PDB file of C-alpha atoms in Angstrom:
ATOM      1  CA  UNK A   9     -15.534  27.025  -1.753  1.00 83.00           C
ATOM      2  CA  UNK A  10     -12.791  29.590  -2.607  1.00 94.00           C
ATOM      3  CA  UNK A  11      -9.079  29.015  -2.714  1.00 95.00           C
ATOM      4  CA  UNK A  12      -8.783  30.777   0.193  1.00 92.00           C
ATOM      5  CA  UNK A  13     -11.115  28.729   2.081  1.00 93.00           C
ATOM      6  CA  UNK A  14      -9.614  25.627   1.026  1.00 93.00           C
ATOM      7  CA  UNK A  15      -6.044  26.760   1.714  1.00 95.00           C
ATOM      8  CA  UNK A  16      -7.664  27.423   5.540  1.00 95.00           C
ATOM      9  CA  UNK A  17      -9.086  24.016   5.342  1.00 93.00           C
ATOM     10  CA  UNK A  18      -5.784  22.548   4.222  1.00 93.00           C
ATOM     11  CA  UNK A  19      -3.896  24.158   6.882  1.00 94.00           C
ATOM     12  CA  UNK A  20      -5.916  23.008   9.389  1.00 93.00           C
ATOM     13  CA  UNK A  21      -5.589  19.768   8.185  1.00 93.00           C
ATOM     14  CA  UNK A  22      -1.793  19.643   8.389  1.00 93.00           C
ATOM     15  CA  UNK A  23      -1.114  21.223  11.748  1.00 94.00           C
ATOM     16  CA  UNK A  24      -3.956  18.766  13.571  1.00 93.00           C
ATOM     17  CA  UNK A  25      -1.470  15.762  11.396  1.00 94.00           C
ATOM     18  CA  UNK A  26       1.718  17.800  12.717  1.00 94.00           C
ATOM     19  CA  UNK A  27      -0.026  17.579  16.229  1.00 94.00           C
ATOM     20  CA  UNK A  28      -0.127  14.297  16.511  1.00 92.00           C
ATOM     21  CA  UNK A  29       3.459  13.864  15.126  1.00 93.00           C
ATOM     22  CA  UNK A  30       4.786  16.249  17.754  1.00 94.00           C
ATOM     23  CA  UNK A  31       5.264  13.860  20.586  1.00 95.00           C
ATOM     24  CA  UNK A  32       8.377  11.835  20.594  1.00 94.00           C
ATOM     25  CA  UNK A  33       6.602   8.668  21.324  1.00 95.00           C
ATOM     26  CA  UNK A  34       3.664   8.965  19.125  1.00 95.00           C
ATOM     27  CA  UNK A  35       6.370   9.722  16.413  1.00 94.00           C
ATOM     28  CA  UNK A  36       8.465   6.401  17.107  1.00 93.00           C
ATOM     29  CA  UNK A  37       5.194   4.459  17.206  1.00 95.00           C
ATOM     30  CA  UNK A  38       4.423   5.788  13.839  1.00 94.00           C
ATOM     31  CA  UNK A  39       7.984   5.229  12.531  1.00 92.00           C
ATOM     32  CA  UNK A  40       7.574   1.753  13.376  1.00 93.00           C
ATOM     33  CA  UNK A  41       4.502   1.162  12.564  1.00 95.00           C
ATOM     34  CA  UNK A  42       5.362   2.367   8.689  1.00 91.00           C
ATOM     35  CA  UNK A  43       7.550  -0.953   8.426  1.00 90.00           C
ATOM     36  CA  UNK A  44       4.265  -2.922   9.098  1.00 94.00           C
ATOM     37  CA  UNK A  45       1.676  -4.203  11.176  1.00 97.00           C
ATOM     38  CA  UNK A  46       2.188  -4.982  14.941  1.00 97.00           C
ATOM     39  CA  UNK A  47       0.603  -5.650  18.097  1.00 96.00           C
ATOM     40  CA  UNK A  48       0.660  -4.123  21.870  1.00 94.00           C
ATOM     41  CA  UNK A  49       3.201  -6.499  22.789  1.00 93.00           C
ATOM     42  CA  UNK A  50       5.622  -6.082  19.889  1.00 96.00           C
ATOM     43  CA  UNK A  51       5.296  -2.215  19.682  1.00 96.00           C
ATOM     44  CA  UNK A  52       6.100  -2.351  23.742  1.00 94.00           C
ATOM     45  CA  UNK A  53       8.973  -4.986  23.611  1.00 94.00           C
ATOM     46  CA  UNK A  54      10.452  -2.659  20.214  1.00 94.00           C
ATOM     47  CA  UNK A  55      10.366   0.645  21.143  1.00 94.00           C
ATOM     48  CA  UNK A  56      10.832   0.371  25.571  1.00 92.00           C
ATOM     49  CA  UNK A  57       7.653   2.220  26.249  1.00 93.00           C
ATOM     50  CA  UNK A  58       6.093   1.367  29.077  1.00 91.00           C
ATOM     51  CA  UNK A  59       2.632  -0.275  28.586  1.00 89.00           C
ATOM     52  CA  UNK A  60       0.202   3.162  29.809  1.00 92.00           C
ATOM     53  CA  UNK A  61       1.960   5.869  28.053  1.00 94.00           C
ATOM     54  CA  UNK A  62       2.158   3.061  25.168  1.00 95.00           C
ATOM     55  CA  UNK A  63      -1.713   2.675  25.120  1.00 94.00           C
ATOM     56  CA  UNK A  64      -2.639   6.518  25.723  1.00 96.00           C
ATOM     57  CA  UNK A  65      -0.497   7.351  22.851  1.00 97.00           C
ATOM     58  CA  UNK A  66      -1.787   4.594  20.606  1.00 97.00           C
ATOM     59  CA  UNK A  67      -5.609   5.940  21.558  1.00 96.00           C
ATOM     60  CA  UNK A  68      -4.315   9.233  20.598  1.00 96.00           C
ATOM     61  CA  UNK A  69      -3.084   8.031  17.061  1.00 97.00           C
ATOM     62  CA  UNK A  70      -6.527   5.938  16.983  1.00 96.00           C
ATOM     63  CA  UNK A  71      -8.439   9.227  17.186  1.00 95.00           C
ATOM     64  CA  UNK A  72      -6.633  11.031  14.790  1.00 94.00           C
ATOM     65  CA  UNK A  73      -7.341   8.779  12.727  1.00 95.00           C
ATOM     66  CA  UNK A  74      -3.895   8.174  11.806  1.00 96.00           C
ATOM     67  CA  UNK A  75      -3.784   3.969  13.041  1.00 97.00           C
ATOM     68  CA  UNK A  76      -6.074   1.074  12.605  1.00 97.00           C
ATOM     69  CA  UNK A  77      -6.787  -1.971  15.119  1.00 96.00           C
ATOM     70  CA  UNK A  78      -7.530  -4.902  14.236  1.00 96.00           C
ATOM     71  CA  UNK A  79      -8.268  -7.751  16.836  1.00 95.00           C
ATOM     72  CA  UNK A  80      -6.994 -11.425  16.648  1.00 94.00           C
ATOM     73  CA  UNK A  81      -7.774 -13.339  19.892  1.00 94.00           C
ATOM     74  CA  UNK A  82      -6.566 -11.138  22.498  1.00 92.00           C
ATOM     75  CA  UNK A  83      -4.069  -9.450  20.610  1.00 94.00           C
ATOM     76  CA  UNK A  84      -4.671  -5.440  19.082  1.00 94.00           C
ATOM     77  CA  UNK A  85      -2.818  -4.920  16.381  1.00 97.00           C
ATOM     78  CA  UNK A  86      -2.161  -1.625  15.008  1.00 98.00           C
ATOM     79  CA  UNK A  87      -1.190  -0.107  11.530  1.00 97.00           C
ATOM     80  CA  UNK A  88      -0.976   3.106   9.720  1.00 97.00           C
ATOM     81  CA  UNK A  89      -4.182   4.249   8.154  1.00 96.00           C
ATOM     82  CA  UNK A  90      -3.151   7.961   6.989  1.00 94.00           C
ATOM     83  CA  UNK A  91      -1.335   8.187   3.550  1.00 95.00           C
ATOM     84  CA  UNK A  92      -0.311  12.023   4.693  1.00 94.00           C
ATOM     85  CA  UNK A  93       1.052  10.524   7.670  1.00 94.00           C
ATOM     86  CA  UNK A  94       2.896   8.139   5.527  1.00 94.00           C
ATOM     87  CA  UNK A  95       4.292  10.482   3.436  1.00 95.00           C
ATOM     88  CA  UNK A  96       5.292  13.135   5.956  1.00 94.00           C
ATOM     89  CA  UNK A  97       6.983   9.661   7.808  1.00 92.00           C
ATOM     90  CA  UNK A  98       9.027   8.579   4.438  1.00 91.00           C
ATOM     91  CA  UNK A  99      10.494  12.260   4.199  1.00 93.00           C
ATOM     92  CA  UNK A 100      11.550  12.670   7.700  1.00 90.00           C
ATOM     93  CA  UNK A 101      12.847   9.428   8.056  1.00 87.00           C
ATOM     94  CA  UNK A 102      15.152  10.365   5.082  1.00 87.00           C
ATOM     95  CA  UNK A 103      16.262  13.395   6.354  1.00 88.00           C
ATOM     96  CA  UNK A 104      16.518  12.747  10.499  1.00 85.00           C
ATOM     97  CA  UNK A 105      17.115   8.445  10.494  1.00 79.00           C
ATOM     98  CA  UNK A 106      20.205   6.727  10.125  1.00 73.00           C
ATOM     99  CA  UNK A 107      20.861   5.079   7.036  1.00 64.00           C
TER     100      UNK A 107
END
């Protein structure tokens, strides 16, 4: 593969991960889920989204392949699976959050 074909491939890769980081709610989701695991419940009771938009962003995430599930009982419980999402997470929380 040439360099140029793997810068393509590269750049592909970062604007489907800027994509899914695009939408204010699938942002905040990821923003808290970088401080840890949680469930439905916990993400919903956190962050005041309301339980469908909560779920079709989280399936979004889930096919991006940017969260895990993980199933206890009837809990889902989510967490961040990407390390690029992690790291693109870390630098804007330092530069856009509230310290």
């Amino acid at each position: 593969m040439s360099q140029l074909q793997q810068m393509q491939a590269a750049a592909g890769r970062a604007a489907a991960l800027l994509k899914a980081l695009s939408h204010p709610d699938r942002l905040i989701l990821l923003c808290q889920l970088s401080q840890g695991e949680f469930c439905v419940s916990e993400l919903e009771e956190k962050l005041a989204i309301n339980q469908p938009s909560l779920s079709q962003q989280l399936g979004v995430l889930r096919q991006e392949g940017l969260v895990e599930t993980r199933r206890e009982g009837k809990q889902m419980y989510y967490r961040i699976a990407s390390e690029d999402a992690l790291a693109v997470l870390n630098t804007l929380y330092s530069r856009f959050c509230p310290q």
